Amino acid sequence: MLVLIDKLPLSDWVNSFVNWLTQFTGFFNGITNFIGGIVNGFQWLFDLLPVWLFIVIVLGITYYATRHGKKWSLLLFELIGLLLIWNLDYWRDMTQTLTLVLTSSLIALVIGIPLGILMAKNHTFEAIMKPILDFMQTMPAFVYLIPAVAFFGIGMVPGVISSVIFAMPPTVRMTNLGIRQVPVELIEAADSYGSTSWQKLFKVQLPLAKSTLMAGVNQSMMLSLSMVVIASMIGALGLGTQVYFAVGRNNAGNGFTAGLSIVILAIILDRITQAFNRSKRG
Amino acid sequence: MVKKVEVKNLTKIYGKRGPRVKELIEQGKSKAEILEETGATVGVNQANFEVNEGEIFVIMGLSGSGKSTLIRMINRLIEPTRGTILIDNQDLMGLDKKGLREVRRQKMSMIFQNFALFPNRTILENTAYGLEIKGITKAVREQKAHEALELVGLHGYDDQFPSQLSGGMQQRVGLARGLANDAEILLMDEAFSALDPLNRKDMQDELLDLQAKMHKTIIFISHDLNEALRIGDRIMIMKDGVVVQTGTPEDILTHPADDYVKRFIEDVDRTRVLTVANVMIRPNTVNIDKDGPRLALRRMQENEISSVYVVDSERKFVGFADAKDVIKLIQQGSRDLKSVVQTDVPITHPDVAVNDLMDQLSSTPIPFAVLDDERQLVGIIVRGAVLGAIAGNEVTQ
């Protein structure tokens, strides 16, 4: 059937849709300013902190998160890893990357958790959302850069936006899953004592879904970190930029050191969020 | 008597529910026939019953009989397909969401088979749940929850989590959660079925004690007729979604409505009947082929009784020797134990029902010898042990 007709002008349709959307400049500027504000706030804070204090704070958070099963090896790793990043002169790039990751994770959380809750409560909404989430996750991440630039220009903000789109699905999915996994009998117990929907959600469903939900948050964070290099192509600053430059200049050494810094940051973020999840369960 | 709960024509159909299903139900077709013809599953088929204030009403049936569906329709956890539920003459089916919530908060508390305690809340917080969602202040609800926990015999566990408690204790918390709410009606869904037999009996006693003080209206689901007979003021038996019989335990035992109920009751009777094997004890014996009178006397002294059973080398029963005769034998310097063995001993078989033996047991002073098919001596029956077994109901299998 498709052989008989001409090539569908699908890309033209998308283009004219994107063009049509760009007329809402005010709306997109508003978003840009809002997200830019968050980014600048984080960056201001990280620039303010001296390196030693930053390291102490990271170690302190880790110490608190792992209080139910100390891991001295992790603290040691963090100390050495962060000192190495500082030594390699990637400190500011690292804080920029952290800003991008924290901002996009935060937004993914704020949007993703309510969406997950809605999905758990409404079968129709779940049926609609599932293919959309699949689409968001499997569409090559590069593609998001194009409209992101069209709407939000270049810099950190479009980087954050494309990271959010790419990184949000695990949070949504795991929130949905976590709530649906709450045993039927506990839901019946909550209902039989006359709980309202909100009471049931906040007193029973969310507390019991917490560890699954946190696993989703952890995954979202890791995915947004994986967007760092891609987002550098549209001017999001950070370690990704260093990798991108190294590729352009065919400099394997710089590529390795910048890449290693990303790995160190990823491990630190992953272990801390996982430790929080564990400590809350126990 | 005041009717607390009244259920009329309550029906639940799962799956397709066209007009044809309704027709078939009204024609009195069975669950299997309706499934065959329409593909719809009838959970509960036009149940009618009333529960009086202050009584324990046991709904009993095997799995698939619709009893769990029925109890969940009473507080509309499961939405009935048709029928009426009156609580204090208020029609539950006419209520909107808000009204239903009020009824659940004020009038009914449910207790679940697998306890359904919230794992993230402490025992005290679990117990206070019903009060918390009613918006009662923390101090008051914790006070009430604490009292409820004391009532069910749980001291000092307030700040523990459910996973730290045994099954029996967890169900006490479930019961306390129901009582703390001050609801007049308790819906208990196989509340004691997940407990081991000893714990179950404890909880049944506990429930009866509490009921004597609190006079709740209790609807109790069970698949165990012994439990139903123990705690129920009235019992309703269900099969395939249909109510088969409703009555007092006495009614049901004496006038079973049909063969289905009769079979249930026979099950109960079988467990109540004690056989000789259940109450016999191990005898002390001497071997006639090798033991002499001195050893026989020694055995009697050891056991502080004045007689001993005599067997041969294959443990086949020979008879019974009395202390007086054995002593006489020793004084005479004879070693011939055979000469004093008495053989006119009452004999019975392990499978004989104790009931059939009672008359003889009370008229014979000598213990019964229990012989198996090979005439080997497997035990003896002493009057004291039989009475003990009957009084204590503890039967060794």
PDB file of N, CA and C in Angstrom, chain A residues 170-233:
ATOM      1  N   PRO A 170      11.736   6.695  33.555  1.00  0.00           N
ATOM      2  CA  PRO A 170      11.862   5.753  34.669  1.00  0.00           C
ATOM      3  C   PRO A 170      11.139   6.210  35.937  1.00  0.00           C
ATOM      4  N   THR A 171      11.193   7.511  36.226  1.00  0.00           N
ATOM      5  CA  THR A 171      10.487   8.002  37.411  1.00  0.00           C
ATOM      6  C   THR A 171       8.986   7.755  37.286  1.00  0.00           C
ATOM      7  N   VAL A 172       8.430   8.073  36.103  1.00  0.00           N
ATOM      8  CA  VAL A 172       6.994   7.884  35.895  1.00  0.00           C
ATOM      9  C   VAL A 172       6.633   6.405  36.031  1.00  0.00           C
ATOM     10  N   ARG A 173       7.383   5.588  35.318  1.00  0.00           N
ATOM     11  CA  ARG A 173       7.105   4.143  35.333  1.00  0.00           C
ATOM     12  C   ARG A 173       7.216   3.544  36.726  1.00  0.00           C
ATOM     13  N   MET A 174       8.287   3.884  37.431  1.00  0.00           N
ATOM     14  CA  MET A 174       8.509   3.258  38.734  1.00  0.00           C
ATOM     15  C   MET A 174       7.512   3.758  39.774  1.00  0.00           C
ATOM     16  N   THR A 175       7.067   5.004  39.644  1.00  0.00           N
ATOM     17  CA  THR A 175       6.027   5.496  40.550  1.00  0.00           C
ATOM     18  C   THR A 175       4.749   4.693  40.332  1.00  0.00           C
ATOM     19  N   ASN A 176       4.385   4.545  39.055  1.00  0.00           N
ATOM     20  CA  ASN A 176       3.206   3.762  38.696  1.00  0.00           C
ATOM     21  C   ASN A 176       3.314   2.339  39.239  1.00  0.00           C
ATOM     22  N   LEU A 177       4.465   1.720  38.960  1.00  0.00           N
ATOM     23  CA  LEU A 177       4.691   0.333  39.383  1.00  0.00           C
ATOM     24  C   LEU A 177       4.629   0.205  40.910  1.00  0.00           C
ATOM     25  N   GLY A 178       5.325   1.125  41.580  1.00  0.00           N
ATOM     26  CA  GLY A 178       5.383   1.071  43.045  1.00  0.00           C
ATOM     27  C   GLY A 178       4.001   1.132  43.659  1.00  0.00           C
ATOM     28  N   ILE A 179       3.164   2.005  43.145  1.00  0.00           N
ATOM     29  CA  ILE A 179       1.819   2.141  43.705  1.00  0.00           C
ATOM     30  C   ILE A 179       0.978   0.911  43.383  1.00  0.00           C
ATOM     31  N   ARG A 180       1.140   0.407  42.165  1.00  0.00           N
ATOM     32  CA  ARG A 180       0.350  -0.778  41.804  1.00  0.00           C
ATOM     33  C   ARG A 180       0.789  -2.021  42.563  1.00  0.00           C
ATOM     34  N   GLN A 181       2.022  -2.016  43.038  1.00  0.00           N
ATOM     35  CA  GLN A 181       2.518  -3.195  43.766  1.00  0.00           C
ATOM     36  C   GLN A 181       2.047  -3.259  45.213  1.00  0.00           C
ATOM     37  N   VAL A 182       1.446  -2.197  45.703  1.00  0.00           N
ATOM     38  CA  VAL A 182       0.955  -2.229  47.083  1.00  0.00           C
ATOM     39  C   VAL A 182      -0.100  -3.338  47.191  1.00  0.00           C
ATOM     40  N   PRO A 183       0.057  -4.269  48.156  1.00  0.00           N
ATOM     41  CA  PRO A 183      -0.862  -5.411  48.224  1.00  0.00           C
ATOM     42  C   PRO A 183      -2.332  -4.998  48.307  1.00  0.00           C
ATOM     43  N   VAL A 184      -3.177  -5.739  47.589  1.00  0.00           N
ATOM     44  CA  VAL A 184      -4.612  -5.434  47.532  1.00  0.00           C
ATOM     45  C   VAL A 184      -5.210  -5.351  48.934  1.00  0.00           C
ATOM     46  N   GLU A 185      -4.758  -6.239  49.822  1.00  0.00           N
ATOM     47  CA  GLU A 185      -5.358  -6.270  51.153  1.00  0.00           C
ATOM     48  C   GLU A 185      -5.130  -4.965  51.912  1.00  0.00           C
ATOM     49  N   LEU A 186      -3.954  -4.344  51.673  1.00  0.00           N
ATOM     50  CA  LEU A 186      -3.681  -3.080  52.356  1.00  0.00           C
ATOM     51  C   LEU A 186      -4.563  -1.966  51.800  1.00  0.00           C
ATOM     52  N   ILE A 187      -4.811  -2.022  50.497  1.00  0.00           N
ATOM     53  CA  ILE A 187      -5.728  -1.043  49.897  1.00  0.00           C
ATOM     54  C   ILE A 187      -7.129  -1.263  50.454  1.00  0.00           C
ATOM     55  N   GLU A 188      -7.523  -2.545  50.549  1.00  0.00           N
ATOM     56  CA  GLU A 188      -8.845  -2.861  51.115  1.00  0.00           C
ATOM     57  C   GLU A 188      -8.934  -2.365  52.556  1.00  0.00           C
ATOM     58  N   ALA A 189      -7.844  -2.560  53.316  1.00  0.00           N
ATOM     59  CA  ALA A 189      -7.843  -2.108  54.707  1.00  0.00           C
ATOM     60  C   ALA A 189      -8.036  -0.595  54.753  1.00  0.00           C
ATOM     61  N   ALA A 190      -7.279   0.118  53.915  1.00  0.00           N
ATOM     62  CA  ALA A 190      -7.395   1.579  53.898  1.00  0.00           C
ATOM     63  C   ALA A 190      -8.824   1.989  53.525  1.00  0.00           C
ATOM     64  N   ASP A 191      -9.395   1.340  52.502  1.00  0.00           N
ATOM     65  CA  ASP A 191     -10.761   1.668  52.076  1.00  0.00           C
ATOM     66  C   ASP A 191     -11.786   1.323  53.150  1.00  0.00           C
ATOM     67  N   SER A 192     -11.596   0.157  53.761  1.00  0.00           N
ATOM     68  CA  SER A 192     -12.636  -0.325  54.673  1.00  0.00           C
ATOM     69  C   SER A 192     -12.734   0.552  55.917  1.00  0.00           C
ATOM     70  N   TYR A 193     -11.657   1.293  56.239  1.00  0.00           N
ATOM     71  CA  TYR A 193     -11.744   2.201  57.381  1.00  0.00           C
ATOM     72  C   TYR A 193     -12.188   3.597  56.948  1.00  0.00           C
ATOM     73  N   GLY A 194     -12.532   3.732  55.655  1.00  0.00           N
ATOM     74  CA  GLY A 194     -13.105   4.992  55.189  1.00  0.00           C
ATOM     75  C   GLY A 194     -12.098   6.043  54.794  1.00  0.00           C
ATOM     76  N   SER A 195     -10.953   5.645  54.242  1.00  0.00           N
ATOM     77  CA  SER A 195      -9.969   6.635  53.794  1.00  0.00           C
ATOM     78  C   SER A 195     -10.460   7.327  52.532  1.00  0.00           C
ATOM     79  N   THR A 196     -10.144   8.611  52.396  1.00  0.00           N
ATOM     80  CA  THR A 196     -10.378   9.288  51.125  1.00  0.00           C
ATOM     81  C   THR A 196      -9.237   8.896  50.192  1.00  0.00           C
ATOM     82  N   SER A 197      -9.381   9.239  48.899  1.00  0.00           N
ATOM     83  CA  SER A 197      -8.339   8.913  47.928  1.00  0.00           C
ATOM     84  C   SER A 197      -6.993   9.503  48.326  1.00  0.00           C
ATOM     85  N   TRP A 198      -7.031  10.769  48.800  1.00  0.00           N
ATOM     86  CA  TRP A 198      -5.782  11.433  49.180  1.00  0.00           C
ATOM     87  C   TRP A 198      -5.161  10.773  50.387  1.00  0.00           C
ATOM     88  N   GLN A 199      -5.989  10.440  51.380  1.00  0.00           N
ATOM     89  CA  GLN A 199      -5.470   9.776  52.578  1.00  0.00           C
ATOM     90  C   GLN A 199      -4.815   8.461  52.205  1.00  0.00           C
ATOM     91  N   LYS A 200      -5.505   7.731  51.322  1.00  0.00           N
ATOM     92  CA  LYS A 200      -4.970   6.443  50.892  1.00  0.00           C
ATOM     93  C   LYS A 200      -3.621   6.649  50.195  1.00  0.00           C
ATOM     94  N   LEU A 201      -3.555   7.682  49.353  1.00  0.00           N
ATOM     95  CA  LEU A 201      -2.330   7.946  48.600  1.00  0.00           C
ATOM     96  C   LEU A 201      -1.174   8.305  49.524  1.00  0.00           C
ATOM     97  N   PHE A 202      -1.397   9.234  50.445  1.00  0.00           N
ATOM     98  CA  PHE A 202      -0.288   9.739  51.248  1.00  0.00           C
ATOM     99  C   PHE A 202       0.022   8.888  52.467  1.00  0.00           C
ATOM    100  N   LYS A 203      -0.970   8.159  52.970  1.00  0.00           N
ATOM    101  CA  LYS A 203      -0.713   7.373  54.167  1.00  0.00           C
ATOM    102  C   LYS A 203      -0.339   5.932  53.849  1.00  0.00           C
ATOM    103  N   VAL A 204      -0.774   5.434  52.704  1.00  0.00           N
ATOM    104  CA  VAL A 204      -0.527   4.024  52.401  1.00  0.00           C
ATOM    105  C   VAL A 204       0.272   3.833  51.108  1.00  0.00           C
ATOM    106  N   GLN A 205      -0.256   4.359  50.001  1.00  0.00           N
ATOM    107  CA  GLN A 205       0.346   4.006  48.705  1.00  0.00           C
ATOM    108  C   GLN A 205       1.741   4.585  48.518  1.00  0.00           C
ATOM    109  N   LEU A 206       1.900   5.893  48.711  1.00  0.00           N
ATOM    110  CA  LEU A 206       3.218   6.478  48.477  1.00  0.00           C
ATOM    111  C   LEU A 206       4.275   5.975  49.457  1.00  0.00           C
ATOM    112  N   PRO A 207       3.975   5.900  50.760  1.00  0.00           N
ATOM    113  CA  PRO A 207       5.000   5.365  51.666  1.00  0.00           C
ATOM    114  C   PRO A 207       5.448   3.952  51.277  1.00  0.00           C
ATOM    115  N   LEU A 208       4.488   3.135  50.818  1.00  0.00           N
ATOM    116  CA  LEU A 208       4.858   1.760  50.472  1.00  0.00           C
ATOM    117  C   LEU A 208       5.530   1.681  49.107  1.00  0.00           C
ATOM    118  N   ALA A 209       5.295   2.699  48.258  1.00  0.00           N
ATOM    119  CA  ALA A 209       5.907   2.687  46.930  1.00  0.00           C
ATOM    120  C   ALA A 209       7.279   3.347  46.958  1.00  0.00           C
ATOM    121  N   LYS A 210       7.644   3.870  48.122  1.00  0.00           N
ATOM    122  CA  LYS A 210       8.815   4.743  48.200  1.00  0.00           C
ATOM    123  C   LYS A 210      10.083   4.111  47.641  1.00  0.00           C
ATOM    124  N   SER A 211      10.359   2.871  47.997  1.00  0.00           N
ATOM    125  CA  SER A 211      11.651   2.326  47.581  1.00  0.00           C
ATOM    126  C   SER A 211      11.678   2.066  46.077  1.00  0.00           C
ATOM    127  N   THR A 212      10.549   1.639  45.503  1.00  0.00           N
ATOM    128  CA  THR A 212      10.484   1.473  44.052  1.00  0.00           C
ATOM    129  C   THR A 212      10.621   2.828  43.368  1.00  0.00           C
ATOM    130  N   LEU A 213       9.920   3.806  43.937  1.00  0.00           N
ATOM    131  CA  LEU A 213       9.951   5.151  43.382  1.00  0.00           C
ATOM    132  C   LEU A 213      11.370   5.714  43.392  1.00  0.00           C
ATOM    133  N   MET A 214      12.079   5.474  44.494  1.00  0.00           N
ATOM    134  CA  MET A 214      13.450   5.985  44.599  1.00  0.00           C
ATOM    135  C   MET A 214      14.377   5.312  43.587  1.00  0.00           C
ATOM    136  N   ALA A 215      14.104   4.044  43.293  1.00  0.00           N
ATOM    137  CA  ALA A 215      14.893   3.355  42.268  1.00  0.00           C
ATOM    138  C   ALA A 215      14.701   4.051  40.926  1.00  0.00           C
ATOM    139  N   GLY A 216      13.471   4.513  40.656  1.00  0.00           N
ATOM    140  CA  GLY A 216      13.185   5.247  39.434  1.00  0.00           C
ATOM    141  C   GLY A 216      13.928   6.575  39.393  1.00  0.00           C
ATOM    142  N   VAL A 217      13.954   7.257  40.537  1.00  0.00           N
ATOM    143  CA  VAL A 217      14.651   8.538  40.613  1.00  0.00           C
ATOM    144  C   VAL A 217      16.144   8.331  40.326  1.00  0.00           C
ATOM    145  N   ASN A 218      16.682   7.286  40.905  1.00  0.00           N
ATOM    146  CA  ASN A 218      18.094   6.955  40.665  1.00  0.00           C
ATOM    147  C   ASN A 218      18.362   6.737  39.175  1.00  0.00           C
ATOM    148  N   GLN A 219      17.479   5.988  38.539  1.00  0.00           N
ATOM    149  CA  GLN A 219      17.651   5.731  37.106  1.00  0.00           C
ATOM    150  C   GLN A 219      17.540   7.001  36.289  1.00  0.00           C
ATOM    151  N   SER A 220      16.598   7.876  36.658  1.00  0.00           N
ATOM    152  CA  SER A 220      16.429   9.130  35.940  1.00  0.00           C
ATOM    153  C   SER A 220      17.707   9.954  36.032  1.00  0.00           C
ATOM    154  N   MET A 221      18.299   9.960  37.212  1.00  0.00           N
ATOM    155  CA  MET A 221      19.509  10.725  37.409  1.00  0.00           C
ATOM    156  C   MET A 221      20.633  10.194  36.509  1.00  0.00           C
ATOM    157  N   MET A 222      20.740   8.873  36.452  1.00  0.00           N
ATOM    158  CA  MET A 222      21.793   8.272  35.623  1.00  0.00           C
ATOM    159  C   MET A 222      21.559   8.579  34.141  1.00  0.00           C
ATOM    160  N   LEU A 223      20.280   8.552  33.728  1.00  0.00           N
ATOM    161  CA  LEU A 223      19.986   8.841  32.325  1.00  0.00           C
ATOM    162  C   LEU A 223      20.301  10.295  31.985  1.00  0.00           C
ATOM    163  N   SER A 224      19.991  11.198  32.914  1.00  0.00           N
ATOM    164  CA  SER A 224      20.250  12.608  32.606  1.00  0.00           C
ATOM    165  C   SER A 224      21.761  12.844  32.554  1.00  0.00           C
ATOM    166  N   LEU A 225      22.500  12.069  33.315  1.00  0.00           N
ATOM    167  CA  LEU A 225      23.954  12.170  33.253  1.00  0.00           C
ATOM    168  C   LEU A 225      24.469  11.702  31.886  1.00  0.00           C
ATOM    169  N   SER A 226      23.772  10.703  31.360  1.00  0.00           N
ATOM    170  CA  SER A 226      24.201  10.196  30.054  1.00  0.00           C
ATOM    171  C   SER A 226      23.880  11.207  28.948  1.00  0.00           C
ATOM    172  N   MET A 227      23.020  12.193  29.244  1.00  0.00           N
ATOM    173  CA  MET A 227      22.679  13.219  28.254  1.00  0.00           C
ATOM    174  C   MET A 227      23.712  14.341  28.232  1.00  0.00           C
ATOM    175  N   VAL A 228      24.615  14.334  29.223  1.00  0.00           N
ATOM    176  CA  VAL A 228      25.532  15.457  29.393  1.00  0.00           C
ATOM    177  C   VAL A 228      26.350  15.738  28.132  1.00  0.00           C
ATOM    178  N   VAL A 229      26.927  14.694  27.543  1.00  0.00           N
ATOM    179  CA  VAL A 229      27.771  14.888  26.363  1.00  0.00           C
ATOM    180  C   VAL A 229      26.934  15.368  25.184  1.00  0.00           C
ATOM    181  N   ILE A 230      25.743  14.740  25.046  1.00  0.00           N
ATOM    182  CA  ILE A 230      24.880  15.103  23.925  1.00  0.00           C
ATOM    183  C   ILE A 230      24.441  16.561  24.038  1.00  0.00           C
ATOM    184  N   ALA A 231      24.077  16.941  25.273  1.00  0.00           N
ATOM    185  CA  ALA A 231      23.589  18.312  25.468  1.00  0.00           C
ATOM    186  C   ALA A 231      24.693  19.331  25.221  1.00  0.00           C
ATOM    187  N   SER A 232      25.957  18.921  25.339  1.00  0.00           N
ATOM    188  CA  SER A 232      27.056  19.866  25.112  1.00  0.00           C
ATOM    189  C   SER A 232      27.075  20.348  23.663  1.00  0.00           C
ATOM    190  N   MET A 233      26.470  19.548  22.771  1.00  0.00           N
ATOM    191  CA  MET A 233      26.416  19.945  21.360  1.00  0.00           C
ATOM    192  C   MET A 233      25.579  21.192  21.142  1.00  0.00           C
TER     193      MET A 233
END
